[in-house]
Short mmCIF file of C-alpha atoms and ligand atoms in Angstrom, two decimals:
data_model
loop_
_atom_site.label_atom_id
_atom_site.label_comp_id
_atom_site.label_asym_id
_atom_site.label_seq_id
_atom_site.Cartn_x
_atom_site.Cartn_y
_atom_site.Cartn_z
CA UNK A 297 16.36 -19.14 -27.12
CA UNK A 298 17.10 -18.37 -23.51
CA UNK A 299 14.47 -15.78 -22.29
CA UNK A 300 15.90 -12.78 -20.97
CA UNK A 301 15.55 -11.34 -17.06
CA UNK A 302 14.61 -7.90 -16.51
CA UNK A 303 14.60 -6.05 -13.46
CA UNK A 304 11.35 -4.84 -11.15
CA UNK A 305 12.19 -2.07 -8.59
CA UNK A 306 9.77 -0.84 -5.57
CA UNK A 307 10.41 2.36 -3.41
CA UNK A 308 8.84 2.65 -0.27
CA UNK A 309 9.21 5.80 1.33
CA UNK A 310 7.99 5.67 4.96
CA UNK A 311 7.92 8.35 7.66
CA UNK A 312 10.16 6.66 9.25
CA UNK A 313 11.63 4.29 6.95
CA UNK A 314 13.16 4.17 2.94
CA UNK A 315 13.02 0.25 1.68
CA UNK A 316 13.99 -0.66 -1.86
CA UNK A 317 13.57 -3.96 -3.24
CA UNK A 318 15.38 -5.07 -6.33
CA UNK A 319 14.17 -8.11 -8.60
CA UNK A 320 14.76 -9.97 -11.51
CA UNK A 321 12.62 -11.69 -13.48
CA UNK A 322 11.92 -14.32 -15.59
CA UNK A 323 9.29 -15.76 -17.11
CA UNK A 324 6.65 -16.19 -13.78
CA UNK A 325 9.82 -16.14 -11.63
CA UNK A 326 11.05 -13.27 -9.57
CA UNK A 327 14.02 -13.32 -7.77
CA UNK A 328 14.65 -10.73 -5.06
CA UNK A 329 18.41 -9.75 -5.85
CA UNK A 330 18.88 -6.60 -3.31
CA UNK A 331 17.02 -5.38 -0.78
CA UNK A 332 17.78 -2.33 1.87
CA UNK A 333 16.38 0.30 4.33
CA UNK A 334 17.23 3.21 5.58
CA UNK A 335 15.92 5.96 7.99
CA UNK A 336 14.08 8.84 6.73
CA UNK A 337 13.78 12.44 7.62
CA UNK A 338 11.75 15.17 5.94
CA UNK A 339 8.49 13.13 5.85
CA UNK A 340 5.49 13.61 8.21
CA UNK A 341 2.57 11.37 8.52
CA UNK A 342 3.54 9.87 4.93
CA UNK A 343 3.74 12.99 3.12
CA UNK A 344 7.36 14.99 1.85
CA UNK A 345 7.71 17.67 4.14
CA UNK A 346 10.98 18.21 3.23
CA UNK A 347 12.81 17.31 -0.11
CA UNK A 348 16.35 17.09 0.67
CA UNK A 349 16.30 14.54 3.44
CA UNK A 350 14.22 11.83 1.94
CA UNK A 351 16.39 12.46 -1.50
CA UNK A 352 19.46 11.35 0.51
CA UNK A 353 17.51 8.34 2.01
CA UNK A 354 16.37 6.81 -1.06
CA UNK A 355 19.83 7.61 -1.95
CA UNK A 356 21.74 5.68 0.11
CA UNK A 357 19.12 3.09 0.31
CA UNK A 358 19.90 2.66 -2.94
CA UNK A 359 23.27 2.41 -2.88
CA UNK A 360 22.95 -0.06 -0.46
CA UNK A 361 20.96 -2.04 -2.46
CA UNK A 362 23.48 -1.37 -5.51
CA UNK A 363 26.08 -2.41 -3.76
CA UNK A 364 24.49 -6.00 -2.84
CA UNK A 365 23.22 -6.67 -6.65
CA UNK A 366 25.57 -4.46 -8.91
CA UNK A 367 22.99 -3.41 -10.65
CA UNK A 368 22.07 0.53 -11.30
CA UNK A 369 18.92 1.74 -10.50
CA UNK A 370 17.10 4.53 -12.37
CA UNK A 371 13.45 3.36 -12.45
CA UNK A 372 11.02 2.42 -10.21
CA UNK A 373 7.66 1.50 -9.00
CA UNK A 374 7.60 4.61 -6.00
CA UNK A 375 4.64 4.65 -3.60
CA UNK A 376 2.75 7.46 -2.02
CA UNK A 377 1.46 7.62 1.29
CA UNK A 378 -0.91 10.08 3.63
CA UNK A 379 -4.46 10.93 4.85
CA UNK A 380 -4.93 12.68 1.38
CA UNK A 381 -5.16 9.40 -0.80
CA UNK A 382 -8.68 8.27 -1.25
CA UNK A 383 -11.28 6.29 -4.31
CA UNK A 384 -14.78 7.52 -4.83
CA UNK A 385 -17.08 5.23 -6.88
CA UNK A 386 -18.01 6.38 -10.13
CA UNK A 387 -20.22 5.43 -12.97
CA UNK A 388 -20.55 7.50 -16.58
CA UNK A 389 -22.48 6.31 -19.42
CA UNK A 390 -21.54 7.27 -23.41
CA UNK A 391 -23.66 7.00 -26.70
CA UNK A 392 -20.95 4.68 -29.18
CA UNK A 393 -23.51 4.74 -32.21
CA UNK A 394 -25.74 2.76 -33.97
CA UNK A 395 -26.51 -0.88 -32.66
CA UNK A 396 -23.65 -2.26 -34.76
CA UNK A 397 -21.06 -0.33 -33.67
CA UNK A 398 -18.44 -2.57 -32.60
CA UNK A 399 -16.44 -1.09 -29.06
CA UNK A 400 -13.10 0.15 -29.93
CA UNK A 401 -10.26 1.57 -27.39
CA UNK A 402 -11.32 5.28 -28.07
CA UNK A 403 -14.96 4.11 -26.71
CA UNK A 404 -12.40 2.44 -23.93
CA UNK A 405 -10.62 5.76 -23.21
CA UNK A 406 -13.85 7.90 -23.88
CA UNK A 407 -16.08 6.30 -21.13
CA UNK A 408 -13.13 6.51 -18.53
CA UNK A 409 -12.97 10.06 -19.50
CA UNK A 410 -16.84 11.17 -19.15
CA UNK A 411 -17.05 8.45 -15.70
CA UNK A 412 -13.98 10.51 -14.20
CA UNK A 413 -15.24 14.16 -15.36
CA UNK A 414 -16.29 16.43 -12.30
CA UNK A 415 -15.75 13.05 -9.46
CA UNK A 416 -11.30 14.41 -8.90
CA UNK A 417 -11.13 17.41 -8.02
CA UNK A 418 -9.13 19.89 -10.17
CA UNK A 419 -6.21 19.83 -6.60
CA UNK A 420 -6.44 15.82 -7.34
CA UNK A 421 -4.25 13.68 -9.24
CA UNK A 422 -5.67 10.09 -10.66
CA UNK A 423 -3.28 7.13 -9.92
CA UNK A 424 -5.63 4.67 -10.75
CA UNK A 425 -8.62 3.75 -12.39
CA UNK A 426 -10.39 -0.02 -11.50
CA UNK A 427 -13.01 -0.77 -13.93
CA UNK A 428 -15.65 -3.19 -11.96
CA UNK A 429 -17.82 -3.38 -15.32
CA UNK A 430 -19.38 -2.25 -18.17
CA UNK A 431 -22.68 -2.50 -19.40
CA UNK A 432 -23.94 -2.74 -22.89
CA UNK A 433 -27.63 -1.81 -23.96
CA UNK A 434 -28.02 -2.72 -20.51
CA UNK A 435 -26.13 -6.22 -20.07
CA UNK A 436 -24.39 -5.62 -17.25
CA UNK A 437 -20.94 -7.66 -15.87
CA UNK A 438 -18.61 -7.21 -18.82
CA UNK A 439 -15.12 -7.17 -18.04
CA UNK A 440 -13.83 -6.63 -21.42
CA UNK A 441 -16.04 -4.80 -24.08
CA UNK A 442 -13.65 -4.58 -26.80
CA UNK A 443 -14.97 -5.99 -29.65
CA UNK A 444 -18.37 -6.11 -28.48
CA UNK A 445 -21.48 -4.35 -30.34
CA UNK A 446 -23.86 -1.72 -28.93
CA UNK A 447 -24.98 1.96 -28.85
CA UNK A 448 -24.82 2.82 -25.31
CA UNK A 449 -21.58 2.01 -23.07
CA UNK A 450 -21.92 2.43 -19.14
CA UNK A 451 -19.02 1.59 -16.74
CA UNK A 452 -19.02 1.37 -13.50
CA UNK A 453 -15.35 1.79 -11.63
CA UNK A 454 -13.20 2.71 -8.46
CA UNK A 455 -11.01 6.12 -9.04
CA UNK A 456 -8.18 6.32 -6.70
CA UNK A 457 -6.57 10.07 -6.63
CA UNK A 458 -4.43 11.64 -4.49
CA UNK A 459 -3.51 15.57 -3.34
CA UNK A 460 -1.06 17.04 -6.78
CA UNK A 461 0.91 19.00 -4.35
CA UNK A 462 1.90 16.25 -2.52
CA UNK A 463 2.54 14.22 -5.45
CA UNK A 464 4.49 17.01 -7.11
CA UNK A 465 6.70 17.28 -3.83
CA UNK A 466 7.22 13.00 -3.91
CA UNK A 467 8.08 13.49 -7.62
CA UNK A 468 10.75 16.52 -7.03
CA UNK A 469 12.39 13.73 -4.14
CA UNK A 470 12.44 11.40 -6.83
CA UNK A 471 13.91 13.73 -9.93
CA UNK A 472 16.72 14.18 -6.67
CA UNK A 473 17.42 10.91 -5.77
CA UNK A 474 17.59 10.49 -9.96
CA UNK A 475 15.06 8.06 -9.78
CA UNK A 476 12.48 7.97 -12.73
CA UNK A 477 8.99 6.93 -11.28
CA UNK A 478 7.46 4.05 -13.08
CA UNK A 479 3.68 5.23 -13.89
CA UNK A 480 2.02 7.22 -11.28
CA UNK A 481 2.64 6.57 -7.55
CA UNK A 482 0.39 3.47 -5.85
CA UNK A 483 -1.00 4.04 -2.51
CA UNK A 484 1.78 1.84 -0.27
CA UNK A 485 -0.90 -0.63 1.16
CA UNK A 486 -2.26 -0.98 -2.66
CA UNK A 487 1.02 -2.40 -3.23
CA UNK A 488 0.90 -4.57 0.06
CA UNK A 489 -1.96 -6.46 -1.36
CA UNK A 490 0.61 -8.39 -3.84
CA UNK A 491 2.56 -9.08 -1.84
CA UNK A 492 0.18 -10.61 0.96
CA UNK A 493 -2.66 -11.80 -0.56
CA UNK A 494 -3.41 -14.07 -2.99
CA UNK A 495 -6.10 -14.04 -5.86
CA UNK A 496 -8.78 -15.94 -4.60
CA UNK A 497 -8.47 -14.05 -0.96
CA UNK A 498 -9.14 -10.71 -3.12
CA UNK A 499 -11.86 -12.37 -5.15
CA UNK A 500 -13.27 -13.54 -1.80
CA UNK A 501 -13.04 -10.41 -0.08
CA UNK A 502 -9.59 -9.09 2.01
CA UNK A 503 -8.81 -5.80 3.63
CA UNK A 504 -5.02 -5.31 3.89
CA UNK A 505 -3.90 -2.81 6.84
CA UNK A 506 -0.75 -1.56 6.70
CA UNK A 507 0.25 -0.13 9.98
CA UNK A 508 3.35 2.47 9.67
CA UNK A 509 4.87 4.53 11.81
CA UNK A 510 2.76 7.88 11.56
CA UNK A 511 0.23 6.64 9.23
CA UNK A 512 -2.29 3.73 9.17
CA UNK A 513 -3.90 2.32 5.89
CA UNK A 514 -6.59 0.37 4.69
CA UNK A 515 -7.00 -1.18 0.89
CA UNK A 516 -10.43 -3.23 0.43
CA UNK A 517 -10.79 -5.98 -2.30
CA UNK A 518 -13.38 -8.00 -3.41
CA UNK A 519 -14.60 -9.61 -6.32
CA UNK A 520 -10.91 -9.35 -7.23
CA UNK A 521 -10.76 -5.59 -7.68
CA UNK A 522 -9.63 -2.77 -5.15
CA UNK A 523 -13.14 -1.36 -3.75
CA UNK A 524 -11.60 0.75 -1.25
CA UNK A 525 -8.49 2.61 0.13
CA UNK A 526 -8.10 5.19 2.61
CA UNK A 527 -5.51 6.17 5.07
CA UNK A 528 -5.87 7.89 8.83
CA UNK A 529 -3.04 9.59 9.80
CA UNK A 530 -2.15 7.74 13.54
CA UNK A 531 0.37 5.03 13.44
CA UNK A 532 2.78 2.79 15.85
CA UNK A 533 5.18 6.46 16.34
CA UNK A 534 2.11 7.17 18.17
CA UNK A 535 1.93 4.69 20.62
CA UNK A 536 5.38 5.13 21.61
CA UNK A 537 4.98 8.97 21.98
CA UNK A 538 2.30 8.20 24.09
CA UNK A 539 4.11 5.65 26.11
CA UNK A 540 7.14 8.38 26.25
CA UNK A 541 4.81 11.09 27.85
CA UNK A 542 2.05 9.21 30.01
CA UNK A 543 5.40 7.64 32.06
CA UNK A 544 7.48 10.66 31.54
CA UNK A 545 10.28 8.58 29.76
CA UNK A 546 12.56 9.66 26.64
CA UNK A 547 11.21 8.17 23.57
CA UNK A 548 14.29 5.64 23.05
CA UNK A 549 13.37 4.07 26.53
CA UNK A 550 9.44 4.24 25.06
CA UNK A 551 10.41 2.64 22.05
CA UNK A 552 12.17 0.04 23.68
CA UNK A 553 9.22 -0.79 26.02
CA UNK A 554 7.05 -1.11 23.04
CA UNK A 555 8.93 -3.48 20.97
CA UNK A 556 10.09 -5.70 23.74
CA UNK A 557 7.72 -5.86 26.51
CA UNK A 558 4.29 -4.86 25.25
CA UNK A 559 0.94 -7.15 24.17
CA UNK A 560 -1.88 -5.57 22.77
CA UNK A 561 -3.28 -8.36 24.68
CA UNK A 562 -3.85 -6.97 28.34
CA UNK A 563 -2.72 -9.30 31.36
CA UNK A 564 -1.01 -11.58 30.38
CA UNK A 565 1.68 -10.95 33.57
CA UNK A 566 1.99 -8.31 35.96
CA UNK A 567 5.62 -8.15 35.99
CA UNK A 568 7.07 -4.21 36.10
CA UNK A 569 9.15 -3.39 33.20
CA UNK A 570 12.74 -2.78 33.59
CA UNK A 571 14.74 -0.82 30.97
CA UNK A 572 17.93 -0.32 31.30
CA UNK A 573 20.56 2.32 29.89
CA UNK A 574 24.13 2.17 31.04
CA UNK A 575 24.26 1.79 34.93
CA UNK A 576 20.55 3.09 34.62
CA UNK A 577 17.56 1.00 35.45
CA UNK A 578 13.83 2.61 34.44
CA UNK A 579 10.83 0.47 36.20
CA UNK A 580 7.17 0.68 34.80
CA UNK A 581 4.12 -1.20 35.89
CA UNK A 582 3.04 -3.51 33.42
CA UNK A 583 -0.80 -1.94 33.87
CA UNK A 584 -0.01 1.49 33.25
CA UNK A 585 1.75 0.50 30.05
CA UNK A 586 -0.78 -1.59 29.07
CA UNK A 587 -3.53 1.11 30.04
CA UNK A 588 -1.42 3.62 27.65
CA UNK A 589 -1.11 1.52 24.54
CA UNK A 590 -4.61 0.03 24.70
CA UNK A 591 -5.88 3.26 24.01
CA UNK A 592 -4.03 4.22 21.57
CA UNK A 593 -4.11 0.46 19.49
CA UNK A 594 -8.23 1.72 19.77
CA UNK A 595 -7.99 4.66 18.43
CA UNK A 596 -6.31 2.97 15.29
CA UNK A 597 -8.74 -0.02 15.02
CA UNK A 598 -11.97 2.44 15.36
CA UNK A 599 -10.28 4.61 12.52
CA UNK A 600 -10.05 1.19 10.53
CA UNK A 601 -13.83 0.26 11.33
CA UNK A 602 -15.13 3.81 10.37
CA UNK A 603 -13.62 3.03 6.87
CA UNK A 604 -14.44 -0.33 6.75
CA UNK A 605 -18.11 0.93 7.48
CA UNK A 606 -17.83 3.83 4.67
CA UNK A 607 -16.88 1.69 2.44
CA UNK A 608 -19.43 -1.35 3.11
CA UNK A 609 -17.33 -3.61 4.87
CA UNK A 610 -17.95 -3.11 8.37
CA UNK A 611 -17.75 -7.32 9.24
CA UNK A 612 -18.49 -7.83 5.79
CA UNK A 613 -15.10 -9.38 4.99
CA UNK A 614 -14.46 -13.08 4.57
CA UNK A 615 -10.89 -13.60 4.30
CA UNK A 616 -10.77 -10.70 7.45
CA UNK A 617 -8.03 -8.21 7.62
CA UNK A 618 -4.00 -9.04 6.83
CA UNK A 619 -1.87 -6.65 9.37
CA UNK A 620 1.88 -5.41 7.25
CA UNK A 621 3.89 -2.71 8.40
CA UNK A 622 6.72 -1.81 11.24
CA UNK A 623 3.51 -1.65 13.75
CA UNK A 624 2.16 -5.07 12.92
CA UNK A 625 5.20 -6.99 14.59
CA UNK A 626 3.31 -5.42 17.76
CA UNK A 627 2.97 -8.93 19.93
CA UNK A 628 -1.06 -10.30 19.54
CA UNK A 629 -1.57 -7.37 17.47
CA UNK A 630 -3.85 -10.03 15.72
CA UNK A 631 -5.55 -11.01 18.48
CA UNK A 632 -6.35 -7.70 19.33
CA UNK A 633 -7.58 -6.65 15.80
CA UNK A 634 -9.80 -9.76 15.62
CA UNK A 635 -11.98 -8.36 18.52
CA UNK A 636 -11.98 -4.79 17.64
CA UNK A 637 -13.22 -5.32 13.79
CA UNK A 638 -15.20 -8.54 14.82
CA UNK A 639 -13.04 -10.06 11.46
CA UNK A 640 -10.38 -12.26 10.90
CA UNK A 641 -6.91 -11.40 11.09
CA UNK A 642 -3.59 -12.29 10.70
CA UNK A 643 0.38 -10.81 10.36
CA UNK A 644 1.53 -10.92 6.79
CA UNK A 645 4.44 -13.11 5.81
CA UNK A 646 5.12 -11.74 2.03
CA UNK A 647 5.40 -14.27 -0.47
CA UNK A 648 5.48 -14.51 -4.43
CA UNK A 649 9.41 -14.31 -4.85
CA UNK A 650 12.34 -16.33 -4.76
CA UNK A 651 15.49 -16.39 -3.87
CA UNK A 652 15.61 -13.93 -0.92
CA UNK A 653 17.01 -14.04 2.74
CA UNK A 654 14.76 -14.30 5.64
CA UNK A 655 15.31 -10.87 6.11
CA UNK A 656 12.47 -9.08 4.20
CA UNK A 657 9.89 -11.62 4.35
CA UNK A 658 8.78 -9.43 6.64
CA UNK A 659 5.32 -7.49 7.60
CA UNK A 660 7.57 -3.99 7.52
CA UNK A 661 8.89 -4.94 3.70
CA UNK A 662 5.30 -6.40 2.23
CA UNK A 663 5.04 -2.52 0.50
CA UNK A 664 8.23 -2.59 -1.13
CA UNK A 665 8.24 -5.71 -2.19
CA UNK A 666 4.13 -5.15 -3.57
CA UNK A 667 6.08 -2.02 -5.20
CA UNK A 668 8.81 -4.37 -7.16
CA UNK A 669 5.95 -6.76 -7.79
CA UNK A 670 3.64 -3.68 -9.70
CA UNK A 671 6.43 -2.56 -11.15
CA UNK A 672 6.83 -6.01 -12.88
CA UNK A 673 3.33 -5.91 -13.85
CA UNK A 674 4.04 -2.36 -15.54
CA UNK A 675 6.73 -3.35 -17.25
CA UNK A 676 4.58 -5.52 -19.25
CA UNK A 677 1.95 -3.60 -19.91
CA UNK A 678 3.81 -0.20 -20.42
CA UNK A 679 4.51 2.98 -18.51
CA UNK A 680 2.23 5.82 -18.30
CA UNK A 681 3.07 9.52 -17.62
CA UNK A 682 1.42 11.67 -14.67
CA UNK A 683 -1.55 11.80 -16.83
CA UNK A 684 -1.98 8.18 -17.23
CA UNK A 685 -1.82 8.85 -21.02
CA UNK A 686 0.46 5.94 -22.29
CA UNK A 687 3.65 7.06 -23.24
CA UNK A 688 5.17 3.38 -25.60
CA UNK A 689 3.20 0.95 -27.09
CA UNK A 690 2.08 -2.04 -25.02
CA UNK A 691 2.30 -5.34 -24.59
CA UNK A 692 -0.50 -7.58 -23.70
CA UNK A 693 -1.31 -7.49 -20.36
CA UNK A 694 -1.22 -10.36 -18.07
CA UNK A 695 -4.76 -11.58 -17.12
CA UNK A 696 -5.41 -11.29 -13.91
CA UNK A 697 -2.99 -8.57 -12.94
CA UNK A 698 -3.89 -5.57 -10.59
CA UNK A 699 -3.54 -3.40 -13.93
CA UNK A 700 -4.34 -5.16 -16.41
CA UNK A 701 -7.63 -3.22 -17.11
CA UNK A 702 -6.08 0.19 -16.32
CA UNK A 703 -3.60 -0.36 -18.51
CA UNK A 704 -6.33 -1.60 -21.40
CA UNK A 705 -8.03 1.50 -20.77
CA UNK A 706 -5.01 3.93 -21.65
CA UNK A 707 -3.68 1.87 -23.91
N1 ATP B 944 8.79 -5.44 17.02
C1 ATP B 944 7.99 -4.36 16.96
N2 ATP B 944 6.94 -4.22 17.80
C2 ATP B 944 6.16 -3.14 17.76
N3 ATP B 944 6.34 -2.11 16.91
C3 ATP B 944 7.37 -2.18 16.04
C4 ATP B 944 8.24 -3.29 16.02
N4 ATP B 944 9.16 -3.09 15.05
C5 ATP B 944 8.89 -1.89 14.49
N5 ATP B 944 7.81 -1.35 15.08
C6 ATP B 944 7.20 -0.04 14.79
O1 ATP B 944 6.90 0.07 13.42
C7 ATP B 944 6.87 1.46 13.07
C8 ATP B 944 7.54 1.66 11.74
O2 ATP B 944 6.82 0.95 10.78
P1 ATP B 944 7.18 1.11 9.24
O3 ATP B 944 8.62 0.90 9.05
O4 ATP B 944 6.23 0.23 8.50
O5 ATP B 944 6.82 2.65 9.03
P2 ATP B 944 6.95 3.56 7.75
O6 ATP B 944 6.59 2.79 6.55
O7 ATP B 944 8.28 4.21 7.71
O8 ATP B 944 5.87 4.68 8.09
P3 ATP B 944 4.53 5.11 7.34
O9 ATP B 944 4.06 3.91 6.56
O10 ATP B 944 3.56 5.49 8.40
O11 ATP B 944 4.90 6.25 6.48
C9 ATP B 944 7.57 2.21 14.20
O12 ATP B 944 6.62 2.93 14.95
C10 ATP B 944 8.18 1.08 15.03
O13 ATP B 944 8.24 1.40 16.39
MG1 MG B 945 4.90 2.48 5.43
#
């Protein structure tokens, strides 16, 4: 028999940006079957500020992306953004019994319990939990202790959490738009990471940067599991603010500067600048553009070295850094990031689906799309409430998946 498709559905709700991205799939397959974006209001440095605006985004984004795949939406993989989203290490250790006990999933669910206890605060909500591995009687590097026997059960893992209030607010925009997030909300440039990197890049070691309008973020993997995600809350907006007051120019004429005219790579002519509006002509010199936006792009990249030196990584990545986001279309944005981190960099091209236009294989759509992607991998391993108690029974997770050991652990 014919298998059937299902649909995957990711959210991303930008500052300055809503982008939906509708998939089917089948078997391995995903197809992208609607895709749209729309501007936002009502959201400042990634967080709701406002719950009506971005309600009518994802609205319309939605019915734009109805409209091109006649299918309706009411689920979906929704990411979070801000400065408040952050993983702490943690490590617990539980007594299971006598030496032939054999590890069951309360054990599972027990040690994730007493390893959490006391590291989120009580103002912190728990989106994810990535086991790195557990010990038993002292073996270390276990992936998968079900089944196993010992009396003592350690695990070491990576607890990402995020502020409640702001997750409460992102989950009242949802509940408007009548949208029905899909699990708890995934940090944005957690989501990237599917979309522009591949398994062995992650196993190697790969930070992803996603570079937004008011907000820049960093998610760290290595030995294929998430070691590290933090966001600072600067992004591209900034740059063209700056531009907009250092030449005492209106922020459209800024804007335009930035995404037609400017390197992040200094000299590379010394022709002026000429904007024009109507009859209007606005001339810059190229150096006092370039002087404005240099110091801005270094304000971001030292904000992305201080957490790539919190967390450990501080030139310490092999596969370097892949740049998504509106921001990282910036011309030699690579170039410049490759001397500032002292890693390797490149722009992300999203991959992993079929059947899509040119149009979102695009840094600016590698969230959304990551989004559709998790939400895939949810689907198959089952949704979980707020709480990340499971709500259905679930299937067996696909090996190898982001979530696959989450989703073991609240099975
Ligand atoms: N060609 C380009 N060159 C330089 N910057 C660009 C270009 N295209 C878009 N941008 C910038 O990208 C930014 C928007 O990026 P994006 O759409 O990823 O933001 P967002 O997801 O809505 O915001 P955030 O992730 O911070 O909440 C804007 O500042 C815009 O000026
Ligand atoms: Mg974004």
């Amino acid at each position: 028999m014919e298998e059937k498709a299902r649909f995957a559905v990711g959210i991303d709700v930008g500052t300055n940006f809503v982008r939906t991205v509708l998939g089917t799939v089948k078997g391995e397959e995903v197809s992208v079957i609607g895709y749209g974006e729309v501007p936002t209001e009502g959201m400042r440095r990634g967080v709701v500020k406002e719950l009506v605006p971005p309600a009518k985004a994802i609205d319309e984004c939605l019915a734009k992306v109805e409209g091109m795949s006649g299918v309706k939406v009411d689920r979906a993989n929704v990411g979070i953004n801000g400065a408040h989203i952050g993983s702490v290490k943690i490590d617990g250790m539980i007594a299971v019994g006598v030496a032939e006990h054999e590890i069951n999933e309360d054990d599972i669910v027990r040690i994730a319990d007493t390893a959490i206890a006391g590291k989120v605060p009580a103002n912190r909500e728990t989106l994810a939990l990535v086991p790195y591995e557990y010990i038993l009687d002292g073996q270390g590097g276990i992936r998968e202790p079900l089944g196993m026997h010992g009396a003592r059960l350690e695990l070491r893992a990576n607890v990402v959490s995020a502020l409640t209030p702001d997750c409460e607010n992102l989950r009242k925009v949802c509940e408007s738009a009548a949208i029905e997030p899909h699990g708890p909300f995934e940090p944005g440039v957690v989501a990237a990471a599917r979309a522009v990197t591949n398994s062995s890049q992650r196993e190697n070691g790969v930070g992803v940067v996603d570079m937004g309008g008011a907000t820049t973020s960093l998610a760290i993997f290595d030995e294929g599991e998430l070691q590290f995600v933090g966001v600072i809350p600067i992004g591209s907006n900034d740059v063209t603010k700056d531009l907009a007051t250092v030449l005492a120019t209106i922020p459209d004429v800024a804007e335009e500067i930035k995404v037609r005219f400017v390197s992040a790579v200094k000299g590379e002519t010394d022709r002026d600048i000429v904007v024009k509006r109507g009859r209007e002509e606005f001339r810059f010199k190229r150096k006092d553009v370039e002087d404005v936006v240099e110091a801005r792009l270094e304000e971001i990249f030292e904000g992305i070295r201080k957490m790539l030196t919190a967390a450990g990584y501080d030139r310490r990545l092999p596969e370097g850094l892949v740049l998504c986001g509106g921001g990282a279309k910036l011309r030699n944005i690579d170039m410049f990031a490759r001397k500032q981190v002292e890693l390797a960099a490149r722009i992300a091209k999203p991959s992993g689906i079929i059947g899509v236009s040119e149009d979102i294989l695009k840094p600016e759509y590698a969230t959304a799309i990551g989004l559709m992607l998790g939400d895939n991998e949810r689907a198959s391993i089952d949704s979980f409430d707020g709480n990340n108690k499971a709500k259905k029974k679930q299937k067996k997770p696909k090996e190898g998946s982001l979530f696959s050991r989450i989703a073991k652990l609240f099975k």
